[in-house]
Structures are given as structure tokens and as C-alpha cells.
PDB file of C-alpha atoms in Angstrom:
ATOM      1  CA  MET A   1       0.248  -0.184   0.229  1.00 94.00           C
ATOM      2  CA  LYS A   2       1.072   3.443  -0.951  1.00 97.00           C
ATOM      3  CA  ILE A   3       0.144   6.614   1.255  1.00 97.00           C
ATOM      4  CA  ALA A   4       0.459  10.163   1.171  1.00 97.00           C
ATOM      5  CA  ILE A   5       1.157  12.565   3.609  1.00 97.00           C
ATOM      6  CA  ALA A   6       0.910  16.144   2.814  1.00 95.00           C
ATOM      7  CA  HIS A   7       3.483  18.106   5.637  1.00 95.00           C
ATOM      8  CA  TRP A   8       5.038  21.588   6.299  1.00 91.00           C
ATOM      9  CA  GLN A   9       7.240  21.974   9.042  1.00 91.00           C
ATOM     10  CA  ARG A  10       7.216  18.545  10.422  1.00 91.00           C
ATOM     11  CA  ARG A  11       3.428  18.634  10.812  1.00 94.00           C
ATOM     12  CA  VAL A  12       0.385  17.689   8.298  1.00 94.00           C
ATOM     13  CA  SER A  13      -0.160  20.155   6.487  1.00 94.00           C
ATOM     14  CA  PRO A  14      -3.314  22.221   7.508  1.00 92.00           C
ATOM     15  CA  VAL A  15      -4.898  22.628   4.283  1.00 93.00           C
ATOM     16  CA  PHE A  16      -4.355  19.876   1.848  1.00 95.00           C
ATOM     17  CA  ASP A  17      -5.587  22.202  -1.598  1.00 94.00           C
ATOM     18  CA  VAL A  18      -2.693  24.417  -0.962  1.00 93.00           C
ATOM     19  CA  ALA A  19       0.014  22.389   0.273  1.00 94.00           C
ATOM     20  CA  ASP A  20       2.696  21.186  -2.196  1.00 93.00           C
ATOM     21  CA  HIS A  21       4.541  18.842  -0.635  1.00 96.00           C
ATOM     22  CA  LEU A  22       4.236  15.451   0.358  1.00 96.00           C
ATOM     23  CA  PHE A  23       5.470  12.336   1.400  1.00 97.00           C
ATOM     24  CA  LEU A  24       4.526   8.899  -0.671  1.00 98.00           C
ATOM     25  CA  ILE A  25       5.008   6.127   2.082  1.00 97.00           C
ATOM     26  CA  THR A  26       5.365   2.429   0.884  1.00 97.00           C
ATOM     27  CA  VAL A  27       3.501   0.398   3.739  1.00 96.00           C
ATOM     28  CA  GLU A  28       4.498  -3.792   3.432  1.00 95.00           C
ATOM     29  CA  ASP A  29       3.199  -5.510   6.612  1.00 92.00           C
ATOM     30  CA  GLY A  30       2.034  -2.436   8.395  1.00 89.00           C
ATOM     31  CA  ARG A  31       5.273  -0.893   8.576  1.00 93.00           C
ATOM     32  CA  GLU A  32       7.126   1.779   6.210  1.00 95.00           C
ATOM     33  CA  VAL A  33       9.810   0.249   4.056  1.00 97.00           C
ATOM     34  CA  HIS A  34      10.098   3.300   1.396  1.00 97.00           C
ATOM     35  CA  ARG A  35       9.482   7.158   1.881  1.00 97.00           C
ATOM     36  CA  GLU A  36      10.260   9.466  -0.862  1.00 97.00           C
ATOM     37  CA  SER A  37       9.388  13.312  -1.431  1.00 96.00           C
ATOM     38  CA  LEU A  38       6.632  14.467  -4.088  1.00 95.00           C
ATOM     39  CA  ARG A  39       5.802  18.342  -4.971  1.00 95.00           C
ATOM     40  CA  LEU A  40       2.686  18.822  -6.481  1.00 93.00           C
ATOM     41  CA  ALA A  41       2.547  22.267  -7.967  1.00 90.00           C
ATOM     42  CA  SER A  42      -0.722  22.557  -9.198  1.00 91.00           C
ATOM     43  CA  GLN A  43      -3.771  23.527  -7.364  1.00 90.00           C
ATOM     44  CA  ASP A  44      -6.137  22.498  -9.848  1.00 94.00           C
ATOM     45  CA  PRO A  45      -8.359  19.323  -7.749  1.00 94.00           C
ATOM     46  CA  PHE A  46      -8.672  16.935 -10.710  1.00 95.00           C
ATOM     47  CA  GLU A  47      -4.568  17.190 -11.740  1.00 96.00           C
ATOM     48  CA  ARG A  48      -3.909  16.989  -8.170  1.00 96.00           C
ATOM     49  CA  ALA A  49      -6.174  13.864  -7.863  1.00 96.00           C
ATOM     50  CA  ARG A  50      -4.398  12.321 -11.161  1.00 96.00           C
ATOM     51  CA  LYS A  51      -1.055  12.804  -9.978  1.00 96.00           C
ATOM     52  CA  LEU A  52      -1.342  10.636  -6.780  1.00 97.00           C
ATOM     53  CA  ALA A  53      -3.062   7.990  -8.592  1.00 97.00           C
ATOM     54  CA  GLU A  54      -0.272   8.140 -11.262  1.00 97.00           C
ATOM     55  CA  ARG A  55       1.690   7.140  -8.112  1.00 97.00           C
ATOM     56  CA  GLY A  56      -0.260   4.188  -7.088  1.00 97.00           C
ATOM     57  CA  VAL A  57      -1.602   6.214  -3.714  1.00 97.00           C
ATOM     58  CA  SER A  58      -4.381   4.393  -2.380  1.00 97.00           C
ATOM     59  CA  VAL A  59      -4.534   6.756   1.125  1.00 96.00           C
ATOM     60  CA  LEU A  60      -4.345  10.147   1.647  1.00 96.00           C
ATOM     61  CA  LEU A  61      -3.800  11.523   5.364  1.00 95.00           C
ATOM     62  CA  CYS A  62      -4.188  15.291   5.248  1.00 94.00           C
ATOM     63  CA  GLY A  63      -5.576  18.493   7.228  1.00 93.00           C
ATOM     64  CA  ALA A  64      -8.558  20.135   6.094  1.00 93.00           C
ATOM     65  CA  VAL A  65      -9.464  19.592   2.424  1.00 94.00           C
ATOM     66  CA  SER A  66     -12.615  21.015  -0.215  1.00 94.00           C
ATOM     67  CA  SER A  67     -15.236  19.059  -1.148  1.00 93.00           C
ATOM     68  CA  ALA A  68     -14.515  19.109  -4.562  1.00 94.00           C
ATOM     69  CA  LEU A  69     -10.636  18.240  -3.987  1.00 95.00           C
ATOM     70  CA  GLU A  70     -11.937  15.172  -1.675  1.00 95.00           C
ATOM     71  CA  LYS A  71     -14.398  14.188  -4.573  1.00 95.00           C
ATOM     72  CA  ALA A  72     -11.606  14.313  -7.199  1.00 96.00           C
ATOM     73  CA  LEU A  73      -9.313  12.135  -4.968  1.00 96.00           C
ATOM     74  CA  THR A  74     -12.239   9.337  -4.074  1.00 96.00           C
ATOM     75  CA  ALA A  75     -13.388   9.290  -8.106  1.00 96.00           C
ATOM     76  CA  ALA A  76      -9.477   8.598  -8.528  1.00 96.00           C
ATOM     77  CA  GLY A  77      -9.580   5.588  -5.776  1.00 96.00           C
ATOM     78  CA  ILE A  78      -7.967   7.135  -3.117  1.00 97.00           C
ATOM     79  CA  GLN A  79      -8.929   6.905   0.639  1.00 96.00           C
ATOM     80  CA  VAL A  80      -9.142  10.382   1.779  1.00 95.00           C
ATOM     81  CA  LEU A  81      -8.571  10.354   5.911  1.00 93.00           C
ATOM     82  CA  GLY A  82      -8.958  14.091   6.187  1.00 92.00           C
ATOM     83  CA  PHE A  83      -9.329  16.753   8.864  1.00 91.00           C
ATOM     84  CA  LEU A  84      -5.768  15.726  10.478  1.00 92.00           C
ATOM     85  CA  GLY A  85      -3.230  17.497  12.908  1.00 89.00           C
ATOM     86  CA  GLY A  86      -0.204  17.147  14.680  1.00 90.00           C
ATOM     87  CA  GLU A  87       2.990  15.957  14.247  1.00 93.00           C
ATOM     88  CA  LEU A  88       3.518  14.222  10.907  1.00 93.00           C
ATOM     89  CA  GLU A  89       5.561  11.267  12.651  1.00 94.00           C
ATOM     90  CA  SER A  90       2.709  11.180  15.324  1.00 92.00           C
ATOM     91  CA  ILE A  91      -0.144  10.687  12.705  1.00 93.00           C
ATOM     92  CA  LEU A  92       1.928   8.049  10.574  1.00 93.00           C
ATOM     93  CA  ALA A  93       2.407   6.003  13.407  1.00 93.00           C
ATOM     94  CA  ALA A  94      -1.144   6.053  14.659  1.00 91.00           C
ATOM     95  CA  PHE A  95      -2.180   5.179  11.119  1.00 92.00           C
ATOM     96  CA  LEU A  96      -0.174   2.195  10.836  1.00 92.00           C
ATOM     97  CA  GLY A  97      -0.992   1.212  14.422  1.00 90.00           C
ATOM     98  CA  GLY A  98      -4.727   1.540  13.467  1.00 88.00           C
ATOM     99  CA  ARG A  99      -4.777   4.481  16.016  1.00 86.00           C
ATOM    100  CA  LEU A 100      -6.341   7.267  14.111  1.00 80.00           C
ATOM    101  CA  ASN A 101      -9.698   7.623  15.728  1.00 72.00           C
ATOM    102  CA  ASP A 102      -8.716   6.516  19.357  1.00 58.00           C
ATOM    103  CA  GLY A 103      -8.619  10.460  20.004  1.00 55.00           C
ATOM    104  CA  ARG A 104      -5.077  10.870  20.200  1.00 52.00           C
ATOM    105  CA  ALA A 105      -4.783  12.001  16.732  1.00 57.00           C
ATOM    106  CA  HIS A 106      -6.001  15.941  16.421  1.00 54.00           C
ATOM    107  CA  ARG A 107      -8.537  16.198  13.847  1.00 54.00           C
ATOM    108  CA  ALA A 108      -8.534  20.023  12.083  1.00 50.00           C
ATOM    109  CA  ASP A 109     -11.687  22.372  11.843  1.00 48.00           C
ATOM    110  CA  ARG A 110     -12.808  22.707   8.409  1.00 48.00           C
ATOM    111  CA  ASN A 111     -10.777  25.875   8.112  1.00 49.00           C
ATOM    112  CA  GLY A 112      -7.895  23.707   8.856  1.00 46.00           C
ATOM    113  CA  ARG A 113      -7.322  24.905  12.076  1.00 52.00           C
ATOM    114  CA  GLN A 114      -5.605  22.545  14.413  1.00 46.00           C
ATOM    115  CA  PRO A 115      -6.324  22.596  18.628  1.00 46.00           C
ATOM    116  CA  HIS A 116      -2.948  23.034  20.402  1.00 46.00           C
ATOM    117  CA  SER A 117      -2.574  21.391  23.521  1.00 42.00           C
ATOM    118  CA  GLY A 118      -5.159  21.362  26.006  1.00 41.00           C
ATOM    119  CA  GLU A 119      -7.660  23.142  23.452  1.00 39.00           C
ATOM    120  CA  ARG A 120     -11.123  21.336  22.503  1.00 38.00           C
ATOM    121  CA  SER A 121     -11.623  20.725  19.054  1.00 41.00           C
ATOM    122  CA  GLY A 122     -13.961  23.186  18.030  1.00 43.00           C
ATOM    123  CA  LEU A 123     -14.185  25.857  20.685  1.00 37.00           C
ATOM    124  CA  GLU A 124     -11.930  28.791  20.899  1.00 44.00           C
ATOM    125  CA  LYS A 125      -8.750  28.826  23.972  1.00 44.00           C
ATOM    126  CA  GLY A 126     -10.905  29.462  26.949  1.00 44.00           C
ATOM    127  CA  GLN A 127     -14.025  28.904  25.761  1.00 39.00           C
ATOM    128  CA  THR A 128     -16.382  26.068  27.565  1.00 38.00           C
ATOM    129  CA  PRO A 129     -18.479  23.551  26.051  1.00 36.00           C
ATOM    130  CA  PRO A 130     -22.232  24.413  26.209  1.00 38.00           C
ATOM    131  CA  VAL A 131     -24.140  22.589  28.569  1.00 36.00           C
ATOM    132  CA  HIS A 132     -26.170  20.108  26.146  1.00 35.00           C
ATOM    133  CA  ALA A 133     -23.063  19.224  24.559  1.00 32.00           C
ATOM    134  CA  PRO A 134     -23.163  15.049  25.105  1.00 34.00           C
ATOM    135  CA  GLY A 135     -20.348  13.733  26.282  1.00 38.00           C
ATOM    136  CA  ILE A 136     -18.502  16.575  27.624  1.00 37.00           C
ATOM    137  CA  ARG A 137     -18.938  17.222  31.619  1.00 38.00           C
ATOM    138  CA  ARG A 138     -17.636  20.465  33.062  1.00 33.00           C
TER     139      ARG A 138
END
């Protein structure tokens, strides 16, 4: 399997639509066996999807992604695991270990904003959740 991760300064790039640096990582038996860099110059959704499909990418790990680009990627046969945020190596390890959805991987919001340490996703710093929010206690 080959996965792609958009990155910026050792972190998952916050918005895939404008990210131009990716790692293409070949995975065998749940372990990374090869890593190469790819630069995407075009911001056209179909060109970006075509370029990844040509390189054999089956999964994309990324930050925020527009619905148009997500649809183009999906139509090209690429599974999109979007709205991720955090250190690139931590996100990769979580993916390889099947732990992306265990609450340890930060999820970006629709604007590409990634929660910082101690923040709750979807809330501004210092803001408390509303009383009716299910599963959140004060």
C-alpha cells in the first residue's frame, strides 16, 4: 500500500488544497519500507488527484480538504482521511497502528485550524462547551 501525507514543518499540512510538499510512503506488513518526496505544483483538484493516482497512492492523510478535491481524490480511487493535525510522525504511527480514531490524533476543523495542546476541538481557547453538549462534562 502507498500512502501520501501532506506536510509542512514536520507537521501535517493544515490545508491539503494548497499544500505542495508530500511524502509518499510505501507500507508492507504494517511497516514503512520506503519514503519519497513529491511536490505538487498544480492546485487544480483533478490534476492533484491524477498525480497521486499515477504514483499508486491508495490513502491520503491530510488536514482540511475541500469537498471538490475530496471528490476528485475519491473518484481516482484514493481513500481520504482528512482533517488530521499534529506531528507528521505521530499521525503516521497512529495510522500504521490503527489508532487514528482513538482520540490521540488531533482533528482539524473545516478551516484547517488544528487544536493546540489543552484545547478542545471546535472551541476557542478558554471557551467552555455548552451545557447540552453530549459526552462533555464541566
